Short mmCIF file of C-alpha atoms in Angstrom, two decimals:
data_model
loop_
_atom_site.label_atom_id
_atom_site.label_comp_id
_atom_site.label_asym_id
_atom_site.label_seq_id
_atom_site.Cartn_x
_atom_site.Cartn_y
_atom_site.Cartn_z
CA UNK A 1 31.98 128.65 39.85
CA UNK A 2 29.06 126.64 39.01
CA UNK A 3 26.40 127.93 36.69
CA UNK A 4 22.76 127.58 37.25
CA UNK A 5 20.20 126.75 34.56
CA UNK A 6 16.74 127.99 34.62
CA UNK A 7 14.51 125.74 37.29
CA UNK A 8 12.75 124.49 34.19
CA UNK A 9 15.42 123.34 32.76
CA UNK A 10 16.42 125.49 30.02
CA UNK A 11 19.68 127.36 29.18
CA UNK A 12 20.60 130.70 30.61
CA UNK A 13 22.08 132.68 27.99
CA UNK A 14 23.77 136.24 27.98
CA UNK A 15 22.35 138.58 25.82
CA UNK A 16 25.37 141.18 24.77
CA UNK A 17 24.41 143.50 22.16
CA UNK A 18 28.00 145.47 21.98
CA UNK A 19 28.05 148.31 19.49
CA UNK A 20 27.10 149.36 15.93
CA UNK A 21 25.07 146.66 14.40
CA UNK A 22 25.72 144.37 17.33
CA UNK A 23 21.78 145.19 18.57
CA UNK A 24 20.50 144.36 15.03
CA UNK A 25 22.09 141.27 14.84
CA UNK A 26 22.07 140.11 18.39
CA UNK A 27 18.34 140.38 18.44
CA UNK A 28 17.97 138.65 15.32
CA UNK A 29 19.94 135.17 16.67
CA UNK A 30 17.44 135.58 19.70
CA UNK A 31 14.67 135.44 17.52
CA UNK A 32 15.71 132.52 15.83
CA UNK A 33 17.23 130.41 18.68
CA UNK A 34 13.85 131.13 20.40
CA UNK A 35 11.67 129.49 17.34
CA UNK A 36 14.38 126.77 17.08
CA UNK A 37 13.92 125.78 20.86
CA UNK A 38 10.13 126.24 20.51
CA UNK A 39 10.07 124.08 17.88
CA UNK A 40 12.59 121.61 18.97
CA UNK A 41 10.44 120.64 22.09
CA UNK A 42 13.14 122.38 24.50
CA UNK A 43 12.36 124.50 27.45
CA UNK A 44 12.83 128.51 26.70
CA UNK A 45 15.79 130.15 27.18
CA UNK A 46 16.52 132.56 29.92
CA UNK A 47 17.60 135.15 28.49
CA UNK A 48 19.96 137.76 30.56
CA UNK A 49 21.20 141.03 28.80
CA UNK A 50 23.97 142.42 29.97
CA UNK A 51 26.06 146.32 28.75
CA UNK A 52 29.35 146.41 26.88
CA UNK A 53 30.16 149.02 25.04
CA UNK A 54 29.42 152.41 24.35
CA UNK A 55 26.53 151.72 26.28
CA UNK A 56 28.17 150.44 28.96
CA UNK A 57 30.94 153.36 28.73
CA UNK A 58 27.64 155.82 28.75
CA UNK A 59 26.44 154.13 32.34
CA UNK A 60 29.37 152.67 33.84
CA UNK A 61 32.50 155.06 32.66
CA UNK A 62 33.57 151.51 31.02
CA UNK A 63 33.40 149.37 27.79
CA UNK A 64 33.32 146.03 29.78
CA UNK A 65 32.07 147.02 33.09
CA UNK A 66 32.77 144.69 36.15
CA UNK A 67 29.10 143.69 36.69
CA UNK A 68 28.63 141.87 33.52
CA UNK A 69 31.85 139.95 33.91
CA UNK A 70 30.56 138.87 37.16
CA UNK A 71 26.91 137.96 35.67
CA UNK A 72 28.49 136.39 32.48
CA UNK A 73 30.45 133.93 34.89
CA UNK A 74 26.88 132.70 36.16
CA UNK A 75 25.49 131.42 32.87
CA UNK A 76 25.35 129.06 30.79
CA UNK A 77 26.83 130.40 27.54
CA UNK A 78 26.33 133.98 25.89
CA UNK A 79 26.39 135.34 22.27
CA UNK A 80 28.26 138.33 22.32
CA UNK A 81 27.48 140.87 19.88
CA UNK A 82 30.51 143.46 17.77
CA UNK A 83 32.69 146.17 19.34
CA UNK A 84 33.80 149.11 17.74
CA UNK A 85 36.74 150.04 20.81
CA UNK A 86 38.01 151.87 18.31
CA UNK A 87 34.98 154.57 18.08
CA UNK A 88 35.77 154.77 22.13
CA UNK A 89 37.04 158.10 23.47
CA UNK A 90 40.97 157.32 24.05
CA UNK A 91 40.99 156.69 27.39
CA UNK A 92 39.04 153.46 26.69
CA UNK A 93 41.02 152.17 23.62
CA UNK A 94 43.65 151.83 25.72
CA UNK A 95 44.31 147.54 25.97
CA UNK A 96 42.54 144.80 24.47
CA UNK A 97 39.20 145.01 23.45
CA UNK A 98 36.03 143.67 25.24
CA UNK A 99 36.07 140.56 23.14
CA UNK A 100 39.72 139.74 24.30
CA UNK A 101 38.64 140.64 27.76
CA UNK A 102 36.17 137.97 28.01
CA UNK A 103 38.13 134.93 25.67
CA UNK A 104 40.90 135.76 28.46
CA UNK A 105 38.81 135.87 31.81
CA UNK A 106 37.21 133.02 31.16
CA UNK A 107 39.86 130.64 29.42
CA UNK A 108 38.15 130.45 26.18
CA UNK A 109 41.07 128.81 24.38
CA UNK A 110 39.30 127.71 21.65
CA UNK A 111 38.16 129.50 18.62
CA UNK A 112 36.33 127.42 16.32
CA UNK A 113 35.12 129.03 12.93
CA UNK A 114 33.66 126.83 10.23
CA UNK A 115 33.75 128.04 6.26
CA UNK A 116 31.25 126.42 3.99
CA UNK A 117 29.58 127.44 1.09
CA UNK A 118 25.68 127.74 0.45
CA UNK A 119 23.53 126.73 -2.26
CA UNK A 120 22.16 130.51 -3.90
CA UNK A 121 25.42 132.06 -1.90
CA UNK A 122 28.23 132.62 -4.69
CA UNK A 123 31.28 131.38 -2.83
CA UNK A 124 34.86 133.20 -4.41
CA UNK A 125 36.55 129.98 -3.52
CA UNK A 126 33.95 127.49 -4.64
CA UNK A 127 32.81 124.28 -3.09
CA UNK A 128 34.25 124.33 0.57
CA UNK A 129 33.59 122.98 3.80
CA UNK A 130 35.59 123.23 6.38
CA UNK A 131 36.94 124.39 9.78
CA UNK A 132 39.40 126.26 11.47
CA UNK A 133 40.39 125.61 15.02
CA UNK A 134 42.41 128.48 16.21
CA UNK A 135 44.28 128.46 19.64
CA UNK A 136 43.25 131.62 21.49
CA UNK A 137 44.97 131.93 24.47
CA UNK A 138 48.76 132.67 23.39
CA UNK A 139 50.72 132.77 19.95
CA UNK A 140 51.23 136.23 18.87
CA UNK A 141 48.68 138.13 20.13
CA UNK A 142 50.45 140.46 23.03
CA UNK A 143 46.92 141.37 24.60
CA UNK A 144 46.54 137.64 26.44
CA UNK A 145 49.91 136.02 26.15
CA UNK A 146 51.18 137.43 29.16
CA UNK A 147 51.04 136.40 32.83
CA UNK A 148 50.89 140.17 33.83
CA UNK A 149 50.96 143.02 31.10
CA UNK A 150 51.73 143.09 27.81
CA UNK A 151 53.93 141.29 25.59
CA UNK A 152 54.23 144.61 23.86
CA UNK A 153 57.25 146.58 24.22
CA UNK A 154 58.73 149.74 23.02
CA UNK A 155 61.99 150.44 24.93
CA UNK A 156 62.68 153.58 22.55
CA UNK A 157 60.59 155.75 20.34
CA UNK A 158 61.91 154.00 16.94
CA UNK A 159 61.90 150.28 18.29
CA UNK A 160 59.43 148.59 18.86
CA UNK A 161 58.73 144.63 20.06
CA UNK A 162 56.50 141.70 20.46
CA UNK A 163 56.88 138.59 22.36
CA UNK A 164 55.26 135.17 20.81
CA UNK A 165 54.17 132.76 22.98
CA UNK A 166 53.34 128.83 22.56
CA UNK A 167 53.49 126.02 25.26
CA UNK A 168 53.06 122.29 25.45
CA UNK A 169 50.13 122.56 27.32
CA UNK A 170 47.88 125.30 25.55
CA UNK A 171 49.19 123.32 21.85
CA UNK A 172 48.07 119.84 23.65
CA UNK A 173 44.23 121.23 24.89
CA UNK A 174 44.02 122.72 21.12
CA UNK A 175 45.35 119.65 19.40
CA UNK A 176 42.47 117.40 21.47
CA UNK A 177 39.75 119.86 20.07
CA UNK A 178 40.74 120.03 16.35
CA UNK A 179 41.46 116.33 16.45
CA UNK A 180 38.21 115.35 18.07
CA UNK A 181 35.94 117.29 15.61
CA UNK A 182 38.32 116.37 12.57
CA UNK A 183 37.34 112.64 13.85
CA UNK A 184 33.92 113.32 13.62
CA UNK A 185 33.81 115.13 9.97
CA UNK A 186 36.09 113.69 7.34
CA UNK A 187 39.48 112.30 9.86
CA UNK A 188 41.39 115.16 8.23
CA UNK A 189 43.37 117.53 9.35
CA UNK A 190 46.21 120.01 8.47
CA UNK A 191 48.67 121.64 11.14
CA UNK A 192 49.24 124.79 10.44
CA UNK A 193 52.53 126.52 10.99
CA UNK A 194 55.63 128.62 9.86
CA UNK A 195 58.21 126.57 11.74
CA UNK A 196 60.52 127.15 8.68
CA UNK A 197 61.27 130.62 10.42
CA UNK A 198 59.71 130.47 13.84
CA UNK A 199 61.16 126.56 14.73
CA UNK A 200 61.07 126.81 18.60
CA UNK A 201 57.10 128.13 18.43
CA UNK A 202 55.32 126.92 15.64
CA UNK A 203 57.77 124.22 15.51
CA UNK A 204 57.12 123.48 19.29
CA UNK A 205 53.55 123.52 17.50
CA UNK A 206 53.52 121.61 15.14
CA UNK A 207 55.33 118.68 16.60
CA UNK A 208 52.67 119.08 20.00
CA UNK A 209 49.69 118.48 17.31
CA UNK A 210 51.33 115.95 15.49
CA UNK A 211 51.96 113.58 18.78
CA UNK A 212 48.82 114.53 19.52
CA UNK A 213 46.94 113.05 16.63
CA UNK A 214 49.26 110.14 16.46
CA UNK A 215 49.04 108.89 20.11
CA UNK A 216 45.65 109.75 20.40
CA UNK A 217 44.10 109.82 17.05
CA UNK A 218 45.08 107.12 14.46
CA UNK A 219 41.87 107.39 12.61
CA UNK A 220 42.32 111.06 11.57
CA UNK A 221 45.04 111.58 8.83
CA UNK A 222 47.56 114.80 9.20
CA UNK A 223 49.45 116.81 7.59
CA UNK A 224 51.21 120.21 7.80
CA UNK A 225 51.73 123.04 5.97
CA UNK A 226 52.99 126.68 6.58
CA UNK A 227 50.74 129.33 6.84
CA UNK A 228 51.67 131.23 3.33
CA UNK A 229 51.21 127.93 1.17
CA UNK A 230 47.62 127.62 3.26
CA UNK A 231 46.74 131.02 2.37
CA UNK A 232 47.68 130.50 -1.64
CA UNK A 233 46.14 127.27 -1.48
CA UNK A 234 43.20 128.19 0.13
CA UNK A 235 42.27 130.37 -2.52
CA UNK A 236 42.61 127.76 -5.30
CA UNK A 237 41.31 125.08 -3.68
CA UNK A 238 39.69 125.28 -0.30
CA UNK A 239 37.26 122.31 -1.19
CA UNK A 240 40.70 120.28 -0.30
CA UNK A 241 40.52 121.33 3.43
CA UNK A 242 38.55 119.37 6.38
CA UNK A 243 39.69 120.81 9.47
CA UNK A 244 42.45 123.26 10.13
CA UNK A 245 44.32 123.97 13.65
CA UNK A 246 46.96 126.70 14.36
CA UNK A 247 48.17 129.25 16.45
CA UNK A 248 45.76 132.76 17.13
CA UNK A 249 46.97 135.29 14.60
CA UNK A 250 47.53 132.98 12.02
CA UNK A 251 43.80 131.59 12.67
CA UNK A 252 42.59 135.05 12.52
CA UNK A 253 43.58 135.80 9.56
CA UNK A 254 42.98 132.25 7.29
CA UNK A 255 39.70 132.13 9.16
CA UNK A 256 38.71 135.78 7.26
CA UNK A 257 39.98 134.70 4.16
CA UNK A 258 38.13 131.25 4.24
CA UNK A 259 35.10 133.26 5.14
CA UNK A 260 35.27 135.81 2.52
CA UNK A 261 35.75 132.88 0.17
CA UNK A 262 32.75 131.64 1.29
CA UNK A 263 30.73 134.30 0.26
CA UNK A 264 30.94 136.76 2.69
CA UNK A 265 31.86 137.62 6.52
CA UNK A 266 28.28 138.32 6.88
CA UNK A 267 28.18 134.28 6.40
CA UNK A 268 31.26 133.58 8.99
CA UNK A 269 30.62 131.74 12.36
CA UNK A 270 32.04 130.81 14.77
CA UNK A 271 32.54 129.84 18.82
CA UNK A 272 34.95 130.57 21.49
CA UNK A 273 35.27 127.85 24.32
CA UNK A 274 37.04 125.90 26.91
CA UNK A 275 35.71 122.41 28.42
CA UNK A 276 33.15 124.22 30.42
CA UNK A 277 31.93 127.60 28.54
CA UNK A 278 31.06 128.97 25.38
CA UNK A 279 30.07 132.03 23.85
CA UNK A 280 28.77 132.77 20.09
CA UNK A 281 30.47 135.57 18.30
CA UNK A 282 30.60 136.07 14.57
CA UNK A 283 33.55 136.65 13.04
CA UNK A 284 32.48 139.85 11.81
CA UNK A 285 32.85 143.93 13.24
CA UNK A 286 30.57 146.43 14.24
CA UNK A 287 29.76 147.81 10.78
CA UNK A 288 29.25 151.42 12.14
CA UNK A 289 27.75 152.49 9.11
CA UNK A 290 25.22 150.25 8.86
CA UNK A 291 23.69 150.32 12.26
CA UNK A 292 20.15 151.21 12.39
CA UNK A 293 19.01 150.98 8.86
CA UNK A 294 18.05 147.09 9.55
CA UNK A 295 20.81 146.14 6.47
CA UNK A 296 23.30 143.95 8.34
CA UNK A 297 23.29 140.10 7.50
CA UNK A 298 22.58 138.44 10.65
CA UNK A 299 23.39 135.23 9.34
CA UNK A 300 26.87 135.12 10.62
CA UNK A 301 25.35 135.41 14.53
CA UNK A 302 22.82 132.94 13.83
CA UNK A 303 24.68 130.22 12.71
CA UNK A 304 27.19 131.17 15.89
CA UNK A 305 24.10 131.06 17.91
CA UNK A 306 23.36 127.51 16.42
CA UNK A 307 27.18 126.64 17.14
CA UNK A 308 26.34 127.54 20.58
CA UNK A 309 23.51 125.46 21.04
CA UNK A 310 25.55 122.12 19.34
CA UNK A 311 28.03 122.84 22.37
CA UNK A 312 25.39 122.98 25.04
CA UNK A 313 23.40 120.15 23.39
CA UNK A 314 26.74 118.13 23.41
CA UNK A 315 27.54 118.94 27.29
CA UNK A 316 24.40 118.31 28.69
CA UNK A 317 23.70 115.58 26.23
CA UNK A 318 20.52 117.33 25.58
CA UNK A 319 19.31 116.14 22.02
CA UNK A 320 16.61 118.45 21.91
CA UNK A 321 19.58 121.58 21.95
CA UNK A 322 21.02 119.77 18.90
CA UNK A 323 17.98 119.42 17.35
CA UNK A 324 17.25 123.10 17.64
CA UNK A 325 20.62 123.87 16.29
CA UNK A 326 20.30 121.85 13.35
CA UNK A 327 17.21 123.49 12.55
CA UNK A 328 18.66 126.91 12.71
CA UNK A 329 21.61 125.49 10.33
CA UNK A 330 18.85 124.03 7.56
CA UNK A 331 17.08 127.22 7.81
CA UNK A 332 19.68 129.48 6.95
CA UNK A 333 20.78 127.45 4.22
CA UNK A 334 16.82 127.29 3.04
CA UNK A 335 16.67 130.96 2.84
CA UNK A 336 20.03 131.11 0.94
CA UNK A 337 18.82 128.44 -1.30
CA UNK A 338 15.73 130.39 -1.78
CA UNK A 339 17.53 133.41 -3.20
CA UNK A 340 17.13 135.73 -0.35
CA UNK A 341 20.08 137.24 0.84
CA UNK A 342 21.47 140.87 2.18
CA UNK A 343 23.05 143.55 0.65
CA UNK A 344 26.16 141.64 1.31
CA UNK A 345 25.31 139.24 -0.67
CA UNK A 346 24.05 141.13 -3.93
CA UNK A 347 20.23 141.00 -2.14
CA UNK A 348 17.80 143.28 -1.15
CA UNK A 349 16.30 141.66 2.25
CA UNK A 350 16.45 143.67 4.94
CA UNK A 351 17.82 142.29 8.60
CA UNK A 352 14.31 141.87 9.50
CA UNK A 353 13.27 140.11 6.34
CA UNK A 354 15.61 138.00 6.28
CA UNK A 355 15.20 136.93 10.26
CA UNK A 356 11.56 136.08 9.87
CA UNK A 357 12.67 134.18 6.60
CA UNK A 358 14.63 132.09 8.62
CA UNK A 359 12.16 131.81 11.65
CA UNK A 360 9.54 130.23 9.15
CA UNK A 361 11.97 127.69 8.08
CA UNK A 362 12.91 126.57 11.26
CA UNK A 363 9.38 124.84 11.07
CA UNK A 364 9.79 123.31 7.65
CA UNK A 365 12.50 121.08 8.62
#
């Protein structure tokens, strides 16, 4: 389906506040990605919000209603805010969540979360800068591994099973994206697997990646490791890592752990996206019991927001996008650097406070 930009040129971009602090935060990357633009010299975003949610369970009788699937699939990217499916009455916890929903209707088989540290942010794990690349489509997650159903099963009431999945195909599209942005950082990058258990699938991994890189890549230097030593060795020594790749649960975890070690998950990024869409979601939940007392970091969904903006800018070949996302990158780092931080983050600025912190910034740049 082709998506339309605004008649003036700028992006179209789904506004999708989801649940808890979603609202807080979601409103709070607006804010910034409009300055950033603004500033930048690009046209203004169009901005299109759409329900999910217990909102959307309130006026449609469902957490993800059809409607918004239908506008999402007109745009030209979206930052999608929390869910907290689990606060839904049972009938709608039943199957995967709104976020796997959307990575799955729309083929978003990349999940790309970056880990850095920031000056004035005290990072568990030290210096560290890098990314993990995290292949969203299949692996062991039952909820979108499946042609039809779920790779779930529980033929009796004390048994239960899961089916792994990992192809050629979905390990080659991954490999190209990990390799490609480990060719423009520091031409490193480590395949992560457990193929001394699980040979046929992370082996089948691993092996895809490695021909990958080698046929396709000889610039960027690989290696491999499996996924316990990366955990252990991530917490000694994460400065060591440039760009990760794996399989989806594997990613999901390492990609909280690097992002704790960062600082925080307040701090954690990241994008999900195919050749042709994107949407920013930080790596972060709901946080039910902050929502509405303007505490939550919103850092997270800004730098996904900037993310965002990087991947349009780099489509369209639009430098003013990039520009605008770079400026939303040194901003947040400014304000860290400055000493103003979140609760999260041993501070006392409020979501608010620390949004208009950041939207001053964006002009100092």
């Amino acid at each position: 389906m082709t998506r339309v930009s605004g008649s003036d040129g700028g992006v179209r971009l789904g506004l999708v506040e989801g649940d808890g602090i979603g609202p807080e935060v979601v409103r709070a990357a607006r804010a910034v990605v409009d300055e950033a633009l603004a500033v930048a010299g690009a046209p203004a975003a169009h901005w299109v919000p759409l329900p999910m949610g217990a909102a959307a369970i309130a006026e449609f009788g469902d957490p993800l209603p059809e409607p918004t699937l239908r506008a999402l699939a007109e745009l030209d990217a979206w930052i999608l805010g929390p869910h907290d499916n689990v606060a839904y009455p049972p009938e709608h916890r039943i199957g995967p969540p709104p976020g796997g929903v959307i990575r799955k209707r729309f083929g978003l088989f990349a999940n790309i979360r970056p880990a850095r540290s920031f000056p004035g942010v005290r990072a568990v794990g030290g210096e560290m800068d890098l990314v993990i690349v995290r292949e969203n489509s299949e692996g062991f997650y039952a909820d979108r591994n499946m042609f039809a159903g779920s790779g779930e099963f529980r033929p009796t009431e004390d048994v239960a099973m899961s089916v792994a999945v990992v192809t050629r195909r979905a390990s080659e599209r991954i490999a190209h994206t990990a390799c490609r942005l480990a060719a423009n950082r520091r031409k490193r990058l480590t395949i992560v697997h457990k193929a001394n258990v699980l040979p046929m699938t992370t082996g089948l991994f691993r092996d895809v990646c490695r021909e990958i890189a080698r046929e396709h890549y000889p610039a960027v230097l690989v290696d491999d490791e499996h996924v316990d030593a990366t955990a252990a060795h991530l917490v000694r020594a994460p400065g060591d890592y440039d760009v990760l790749v794996t399989e989806n649960l594997f990613g999901d975890i390492l990609s909280d752990l690097a992002g704790e070690l960062s600082g925080s998950l307040g701090i954690a990024a990241s994008i999900n996206c195919s050749d042709t869409t994107a949407m920013a979601q930080a790596v972060h939940g709901a946080a039910p019991a902050l929502a509405g007392h303007n505490r939550a970091n919103p850092a997270a969904l800004q730098l996904s927001a900037a993310m965002l903006l990087q991947w349009l800018g780099a489509r369209r070949d639009d430098t003013a996008l990039r520009h605008a996302a770079e400026r939303i990158e040194h901003a947040v780092a400014a304000v860290f650097a400055a000493g103003v931080a979140t609760a999260d983050l041993g501070g006392l600025a409020s979501t608010s406070e620390f949004t208009e912190q950041v939207r001053a910034r964006i002009h100092r740049w």
